[in-house]
Amino acid sequence: MIMKRLIYILFLVFIGQISFAQQLPLYSQYLYNKYLINPAVAGSDGYTSINITAREQWVGLDGAPETFSLSMQGRFLKRGYFLKRKANNQNVVRPKTDGRTGLGGSIYSHKSGLLQRTGFQFSYSHHIWLQRNTQLSLGLSFTGYYFNLNEKKLSMEYPDDPILHDNLRHGIFVPDASFGVYILNRHYNIGFSTDQLFGASMKLGNEAYSKYNMYRHYYLFGSYSFEHGREFELRPSLLLKMSDQIRPQADIGLNFVYTGFTQHFWLGLTYRTAGMLIPNIGVKYEKFYIGYALDYSFKKIQNVTYGTHEVVLAVKFGASDRKFRWLDRY
């Protein structure tokens, strides 16, 4: 009976931590796949990108969070043209598409202790030129995830305990949406987005859990590229993360980038105000990218883990002369 009550209390505490802390997957290399936190990024640079991210938090600690994601996003460019006859019998060449539409999609799996969440998003974005080299993008995503309890890691004396309601044991599907705004220029970018827009309630099948909601999350980010010649760049960056329940958290970073003819190399360092230092390194060869980041915490938890590790693999298709303003040629 004592063990039953203990597990009951621990489970409620764990649910509470999930509900009142950041509920969405956390990424340290968002600069190289901003689409994961802002749907307006889909197709904004004219490339078709496929990205895989694997992240293991607090390695060595049983039940620590694990996140895996696969995303793809691109843009419909002006590839073809047609002739249109005007009233004065003059022929005019018009593009078949206006080159302003982007689409994206992603799937992910996030596990943390006994709970696991498998989700997806499908995004539509629209891109508008504000000035010669500045683009405004608006994006909307339909999202959904399957939320359930990992019974393989659970051992209870009373498996029919009410705390493990059928809805949670068998899983629940929660639909939601996200919205984003993104400004892109050759030298800088700024974005704002809101995730879990509907704040969908986690229906666990009991009125006692009605206070456990999926809270809105907000992201505000920006970066600037200082070019030194044609092959070197310095990119300071800032990401602010907040929700309806937690105070703002900031990632302040600086990346050094070498850009050769077919290969890139970058090396960076980020400070997270939650008490973390995050070095990252990556390389690009032709269309392929690989990046690695290590989250080192200044808190006591670092003494019992091997840190947090994140690996990104990506491939981008498309000619480089289609980036930014030159997209309008197609």
CSV table of C-alpha atoms in Angstrom, one decimal:
chain,number,residue,atom,x,y,z
A,1,MET,CA,0.0,0.0,0.0
A,2,ILE,CA,2.9,2.4,0.8
A,3,MET,CA,4.5,1.6,-2.5
A,4,LYS,CA,1.3,2.3,-4.3
A,5,ARG,CA,1.0,5.7,-2.7
A,6,LEU,CA,4.6,6.5,-3.4
A,7,ILE,CA,4.3,5.7,-7.1
A,8,TYR,CA,1.0,7.7,-7.2
A,9,ILE,CA,2.8,10.8,-5.8
A,10,LEU,CA,5.8,10.4,-8.1
A,11,PHE,CA,3.6,10.1,-11.1
A,12,LEU,CA,1.7,13.3,-10.2
A,13,VAL,CA,4.9,15.2,-9.6
A,14,PHE,CA,6.3,14.0,-13.0
A,15,ILE,CA,3.1,15.1,-14.8
A,16,GLY,CA,3.3,18.4,-13.1
A,17,GLN,CA,6.8,18.9,-14.2
A,18,ILE,CA,5.8,18.1,-17.8
A,19,SER,CA,2.9,20.5,-17.6
A,20,PHE,CA,4.5,23.5,-16.0
A,21,ALA,CA,7.9,23.3,-17.7
A,22,GLN,CA,8.7,23.5,-21.4
A,23,GLN,CA,6.6,20.9,-23.0
A,24,LEU,CA,8.1,21.0,-26.6
A,25,PRO,CA,11.3,19.4,-27.8
A,26,LEU,CA,14.4,21.5,-27.3
A,27,TYR,CA,17.0,22.1,-30.0
A,28,SER,CA,20.4,23.6,-29.7
A,29,GLN,CA,21.2,23.9,-33.5
A,30,TYR,CA,18.0,25.7,-34.5
A,31,LEU,CA,20.1,28.1,-36.6
A,32,TYR,CA,20.6,25.4,-39.2
A,33,ASN,CA,16.9,24.3,-39.3
A,34,LYS,CA,14.7,27.2,-38.1
A,35,TYR,CA,11.7,25.4,-39.7
A,36,LEU,CA,11.5,23.3,-36.5
A,37,ILE,CA,10.4,26.3,-34.5
A,38,ASN,CA,8.8,28.6,-37.1
A,39,PRO,CA,6.5,27.4,-40.0
A,40,ALA,CA,7.1,30.6,-42.0
A,41,VAL,CA,10.7,29.4,-42.7
A,42,ALA,CA,9.4,26.7,-45.1
A,43,GLY,CA,10.8,27.5,-48.5
A,44,SER,CA,12.0,30.9,-47.5
A,45,ASP,CA,15.6,30.4,-48.9
A,46,GLY,CA,14.5,28.6,-52.2
A,47,TYR,CA,16.1,25.3,-51.3
A,48,THR,CA,14.5,22.0,-50.8
A,49,SER,CA,15.9,20.7,-47.5
A,50,ILE,CA,15.7,17.4,-45.7
A,51,ASN,CA,16.9,17.4,-42.1
A,52,ILE,CA,17.4,14.7,-39.4
A,53,THR,CA,18.0,15.7,-35.8
A,54,ALA,CA,18.9,13.3,-32.9
A,55,ARG,CA,19.1,14.7,-29.4
A,56,GLU,CA,19.9,12.8,-26.2
A,57,GLN,CA,19.6,14.9,-23.0
A,58,TRP,CA,21.5,14.1,-19.8
A,59,VAL,CA,23.2,11.0,-21.2
A,60,GLY,CA,23.7,8.3,-18.5
A,61,LEU,CA,20.6,9.3,-16.5
A,62,ASP,CA,17.8,6.7,-16.8
A,63,GLY,CA,14.6,8.1,-18.2
A,64,ALA,CA,16.3,11.3,-19.5
A,65,PRO,CA,14.6,13.1,-22.5
A,66,GLU,CA,15.3,11.8,-26.0
A,67,THR,CA,14.2,13.6,-29.2
A,68,PHE,CA,14.3,12.5,-32.9
A,69,SER,CA,12.9,14.5,-35.7
A,70,LEU,CA,12.7,14.3,-39.5
A,71,SER,CA,11.7,17.4,-41.5
A,72,MET,CA,11.4,18.4,-45.1
A,73,GLN,CA,10.6,21.8,-46.6
A,74,GLY,CA,10.8,23.6,-49.9
A,75,ARG,CA,9.3,26.2,-52.3
A,76,PHE,CA,7.5,26.2,-55.6
A,77,LEU,CA,9.7,28.3,-57.9
A,78,LYS,CA,9.0,30.0,-61.2
A,79,ARG,CA,10.1,27.1,-63.3
A,80,GLY,CA,7.8,27.5,-66.4
A,81,TYR,CA,6.0,30.2,-68.3
A,82,PHE,CA,3.0,30.6,-70.6
A,83,LEU,CA,1.9,33.2,-73.2
A,84,LYS,CA,-1.1,35.4,-72.4
A,85,ARG,CA,-2.7,37.5,-75.0
A,86,LYS,CA,-3.8,41.0,-73.8
A,87,ALA,CA,-6.8,43.0,-75.2
A,88,ASN,CA,-4.5,44.8,-77.7
A,89,ASN,CA,-3.4,41.4,-79.1
A,90,GLN,CA,0.0,41.7,-77.5
A,91,ASN,CA,1.6,38.5,-76.2
A,92,VAL,CA,2.9,38.6,-72.7
A,93,VAL,CA,5.0,36.0,-71.0
A,94,ARG,CA,3.8,35.1,-67.5
A,95,PRO,CA,5.2,32.6,-65.0
A,96,LYS,CA,3.0,29.5,-64.3
A,97,THR,CA,3.6,30.0,-60.6
A,98,ASP,CA,4.4,33.2,-58.7
A,99,GLY,CA,7.1,31.5,-56.7
A,100,ARG,CA,5.7,32.6,-53.4
A,101,THR,CA,4.4,29.3,-51.9
A,102,GLY,CA,6.3,27.1,-49.5
A,103,LEU,CA,5.4,23.8,-48.0
A,104,GLY,CA,6.9,21.8,-45.2
A,105,GLY,CA,6.4,18.8,-43.0
A,106,SER,CA,8.0,17.1,-40.0
A,107,ILE,CA,7.6,14.1,-37.7
A,108,TYR,CA,9.2,13.7,-34.3
A,109,SER,CA,9.4,11.5,-31.3
A,110,HIS,CA,10.0,12.8,-27.8
A,111,LYS,CA,10.5,10.6,-24.8
A,112,SER,CA,10.9,11.8,-21.2
A,113,GLY,CA,10.7,9.3,-18.4
A,114,LEU,CA,7.4,7.3,-18.5
A,115,LEU,CA,5.8,9.7,-21.0
A,116,GLN,CA,6.3,9.7,-24.8
A,117,ARG,CA,5.0,12.0,-27.5
A,118,THR,CA,5.0,11.3,-31.2
A,119,GLY,CA,3.9,14.2,-33.4
A,120,PHE,CA,3.8,15.7,-36.8
A,121,GLN,CA,3.2,19.1,-38.5
A,122,PHE,CA,2.3,20.2,-42.0
A,123,SER,CA,3.0,23.8,-43.0
A,124,TYR,CA,2.0,26.3,-45.6
A,125,SER,CA,4.0,29.5,-46.1
A,126,HIS,CA,3.6,32.6,-48.2
A,127,HIS,CA,6.5,34.8,-49.2
A,128,ILE,CA,6.4,38.5,-50.1
A,129,TRP,CA,9.2,40.8,-51.2
A,130,LEU,CA,9.2,44.0,-49.1
A,131,GLN,CA,12.2,45.6,-50.7
A,132,ARG,CA,14.8,44.5,-53.3
A,133,ASN,CA,16.6,42.2,-50.9
A,134,THR,CA,14.2,41.7,-48.0
A,135,GLN,CA,11.5,39.0,-47.8
A,136,LEU,CA,8.5,38.7,-45.5
A,137,SER,CA,7.2,35.2,-44.9
A,138,LEU,CA,4.0,34.1,-43.1
A,139,GLY,CA,3.4,30.5,-42.2
A,140,LEU,CA,0.7,28.3,-40.6
A,141,SER,CA,1.0,24.7,-39.4
A,142,PHE,CA,-1.5,22.1,-38.5
A,143,THR,CA,0.1,20.0,-35.8
A,144,GLY,CA,-0.9,16.9,-33.8
A,145,TYR,CA,0.7,14.4,-31.5
A,146,TYR,CA,0.0,11.1,-29.9
A,147,PHE,CA,0.6,11.3,-26.1
A,148,ASN,CA,0.9,8.1,-24.0
A,149,LEU,CA,2.5,6.3,-21.2
A,150,ASN,CA,5.4,3.9,-21.8
A,151,GLU,CA,4.2,0.8,-19.9
A,152,LYS,CA,7.3,-1.1,-20.7
A,153,LYS,CA,9.2,1.0,-18.2
A,154,LEU,CA,6.5,0.8,-15.6
A,155,SER,CA,6.1,-1.8,-12.9
A,156,MET,CA,3.2,-1.4,-10.4
A,157,GLU,CA,1.8,-3.6,-7.7
A,158,TYR,CA,-1.7,-2.6,-8.8
A,159,PRO,CA,-1.8,-2.2,-12.7
A,160,ASP,CA,-5.5,-1.2,-12.5
A,161,ASP,CA,-4.8,1.8,-10.3
A,162,PRO,CA,-7.0,4.8,-11.4
A,163,ILE,CA,-3.9,7.0,-11.9
A,164,LEU,CA,-3.2,4.9,-15.0
A,165,HIS,CA,-6.5,5.7,-16.7
A,166,ASP,CA,-7.2,3.8,-19.9
A,167,ASN,CA,-6.9,7.0,-22.0
A,168,LEU,CA,-3.4,7.6,-20.9
A,169,ARG,CA,-2.3,3.9,-21.1
A,170,HIS,CA,-3.7,3.5,-24.6
A,171,GLY,CA,-2.7,7.0,-25.8
A,172,ILE,CA,-4.5,10.2,-26.8
A,173,PHE,CA,-4.3,12.3,-29.9
A,174,VAL,CA,-4.2,16.0,-29.5
A,175,PRO,CA,-4.6,18.3,-32.6
A,176,ASP,CA,-3.2,21.9,-32.5
A,177,ALA,CA,-1.6,24.6,-34.7
A,178,SER,CA,1.3,27.0,-34.9
A,179,PHE,CA,1.9,30.3,-36.6
A,180,GLY,CA,5.0,32.2,-37.6
A,181,VAL,CA,6.4,35.4,-39.2
A,182,TYR,CA,9.9,35.5,-40.7
A,183,ILE,CA,11.9,38.3,-42.3
A,184,LEU,CA,14.9,37.3,-44.4
A,185,ASN,CA,17.6,39.5,-45.8
A,186,ARG,CA,21.0,38.7,-47.3
A,187,HIS,CA,22.6,39.8,-44.0
A,188,TYR,CA,20.1,39.2,-41.3
A,189,ASN,CA,16.9,37.3,-40.3
A,190,ILE,CA,14.3,37.8,-37.7
A,191,GLY,CA,11.5,35.4,-36.8
A,192,PHE,CA,8.6,35.2,-34.3
A,193,SER,CA,6.3,32.1,-33.8
A,194,THR,CA,3.7,30.7,-31.5
A,195,ASP,CA,3.4,26.9,-31.0
A,196,GLN,CA,0.5,25.0,-29.4
A,197,LEU,CA,-1.7,27.8,-30.5
A,198,PHE,CA,-4.9,26.3,-29.3
A,199,GLY,CA,-3.5,25.4,-25.9
A,200,ALA,CA,-5.2,22.0,-26.2
A,201,SER,CA,-6.1,20.4,-22.9
A,202,MET,CA,-4.6,17.0,-22.2
A,203,LYS,CA,-7.7,14.9,-21.7
A,204,LEU,CA,-6.5,12.2,-19.4
A,205,GLY,CA,-10.0,11.0,-18.6
A,206,ASN,CA,-10.5,12.5,-15.2
A,207,GLU,CA,-11.6,15.9,-14.1
A,208,ALA,CA,-8.7,15.9,-11.6
A,209,TYR,CA,-6.3,16.4,-14.5
A,210,SER,CA,-8.2,19.2,-16.2
A,211,LYS,CA,-5.6,21.8,-15.1
A,212,TYR,CA,-2.9,20.0,-17.1
A,213,ASN,CA,-2.9,22.0,-20.3
A,214,MET,CA,-0.5,22.2,-23.3
A,215,TYR,CA,0.5,25.9,-23.0
A,216,ARG,CA,1.4,28.2,-25.8
A,217,HIS,CA,5.1,28.6,-26.5
A,218,TYR,CA,6.6,31.6,-28.1
A,219,TYR,CA,9.9,32.0,-30.0
A,220,LEU,CA,11.7,35.2,-31.0
A,221,PHE,CA,15.0,34.8,-32.8
A,222,GLY,CA,17.4,36.7,-35.0
A,223,SER,CA,20.9,36.6,-36.4
A,224,TYR,CA,23.2,38.8,-38.4
A,225,SER,CA,26.1,38.0,-40.8
A,226,PHE,CA,29.2,40.1,-40.8
A,227,GLU,CA,31.1,39.2,-43.9
A,228,HIS,CA,34.8,39.4,-44.0
A,229,GLY,CA,35.7,39.0,-47.7
A,230,ARG,CA,34.0,36.3,-49.6
A,231,GLU,CA,34.9,33.3,-47.5
A,232,PHE,CA,34.5,34.3,-43.8
A,233,GLU,CA,31.5,35.3,-41.7
A,234,LEU,CA,30.7,36.1,-38.1
A,235,ARG,CA,27.1,35.3,-37.1
A,236,PRO,CA,25.9,36.6,-33.7
A,237,SER,CA,22.4,35.2,-32.8
A,238,LEU,CA,19.7,35.4,-30.2
A,239,LEU,CA,16.8,33.2,-29.4
A,240,LEU,CA,14.2,34.0,-26.7
A,241,LYS,CA,11.9,31.2,-25.6
A,242,MET,CA,8.9,31.6,-23.3
A,243,SER,CA,5.5,30.1,-22.6
A,244,ASP,CA,2.4,30.9,-20.7
A,245,GLN,CA,3.9,29.2,-17.6
A,246,ILE,CA,7.7,29.7,-17.6
A,247,ARG,CA,9.8,32.9,-17.6
A,248,PRO,CA,11.8,33.8,-20.8
A,249,GLN,CA,14.9,31.9,-21.5
A,250,ALA,CA,17.6,33.1,-23.9
A,251,ASP,CA,20.2,31.5,-26.1
A,252,ILE,CA,23.0,34.0,-27.0
A,253,GLY,CA,25.4,32.7,-29.6
A,254,LEU,CA,28.3,33.5,-31.9
A,255,ASN,CA,29.3,31.4,-34.9
A,256,PHE,CA,32.4,31.7,-37.1
A,257,VAL,CA,31.7,30.4,-40.6
A,258,TYR,CA,34.1,29.6,-43.5
A,259,THR,CA,32.5,29.5,-46.9
A,260,GLY,CA,34.5,27.9,-49.7
A,261,PHE,CA,33.5,27.0,-53.2
A,262,THR,CA,31.9,23.7,-52.4
A,263,GLN,CA,32.4,23.3,-48.6
A,264,HIS,CA,31.5,25.3,-45.5
A,265,PHE,CA,32.8,24.9,-42.0
A,266,TRP,CA,31.4,26.5,-38.9
A,267,LEU,CA,32.4,26.7,-35.2
A,268,GLY,CA,30.2,28.3,-32.5
A,269,LEU,CA,29.5,28.9,-28.9
A,270,THR,CA,26.1,29.6,-27.2
A,271,TYR,CA,25.2,30.6,-23.7
A,272,ARG,CA,21.8,29.6,-22.4
A,273,THR,CA,20.5,31.6,-19.5
A,274,ALA,CA,19.2,28.4,-17.9
A,275,GLY,CA,22.9,27.8,-17.0
A,276,MET,CA,24.4,26.0,-20.0
A,277,LEU,CA,27.3,26.5,-22.4
A,278,ILE,CA,26.8,25.0,-25.8
A,279,PRO,CA,29.7,24.6,-28.2
A,280,ASN,CA,28.8,23.4,-31.7
A,281,ILE,CA,30.7,22.5,-34.8
A,282,GLY,CA,29.7,21.5,-38.4
A,283,VAL,CA,30.7,21.0,-41.9
A,284,LYS,CA,29.1,21.2,-45.4
A,285,TYR,CA,30.3,19.4,-48.5
A,286,GLU,CA,28.4,20.2,-51.7
A,287,LYS,CA,24.7,19.5,-50.7
A,288,PHE,CA,25.4,17.6,-47.5
A,289,TYR,CA,25.6,19.0,-43.9
A,290,ILE,CA,26.5,17.5,-40.6
A,291,GLY,CA,26.5,19.3,-37.2
A,292,TYR,CA,27.2,18.5,-33.6
A,293,ALA,CA,26.4,20.3,-30.4
A,294,LEU,CA,27.2,19.6,-26.7
A,295,ASP,CA,25.1,21.1,-23.9
A,296,TYR,CA,27.2,21.5,-20.8
A,297,SER,CA,25.2,22.4,-17.7
A,298,PHE,CA,26.6,24.5,-14.8
A,299,LYS,CA,24.1,22.8,-12.4
A,300,LYS,CA,24.6,19.8,-10.2
A,301,ILE,CA,23.0,17.4,-12.7
A,302,GLN,CA,26.1,17.6,-14.8
A,303,ASN,CA,27.9,15.6,-12.1
A,304,VAL,CA,25.8,12.5,-12.8
A,305,THR,CA,25.5,12.7,-16.6
A,306,TYR,CA,27.7,12.9,-19.7
A,307,GLY,CA,26.0,16.0,-20.9
A,308,THR,CA,23.4,16.5,-23.7
A,309,HIS,CA,24.4,15.6,-27.2
A,310,GLU,CA,22.7,16.7,-30.5
A,311,VAL,CA,23.5,15.6,-34.1
A,312,VAL,CA,22.1,17.1,-37.2
A,313,LEU,CA,22.3,15.6,-40.7
A,314,ALA,CA,20.9,17.5,-43.7
A,315,VAL,CA,20.8,17.7,-47.5
A,316,LYS,CA,19.8,20.7,-49.5
A,317,PHE,CA,18.8,20.7,-53.2
A,318,GLY,CA,18.7,23.8,-55.4
A,319,ALA,CA,21.1,26.2,-57.0
A,320,SER,CA,22.7,28.9,-54.8
A,321,ASP,CA,21.7,31.7,-57.2
A,322,ARG,CA,18.1,31.2,-56.3
A,323,LYS,CA,18.6,32.4,-52.8
A,324,PHE,CA,17.1,35.7,-51.5
A,325,ARG,CA,16.1,38.2,-54.2
A,326,TRP,CA,17.3,36.0,-57.1
A,327,LEU,CA,14.4,33.7,-56.4
A,328,ASP,CA,12.2,36.2,-58.3
A,329,ARG,CA,13.9,35.2,-61.5
A,330,TYR,CA,12.3,31.8,-61.6
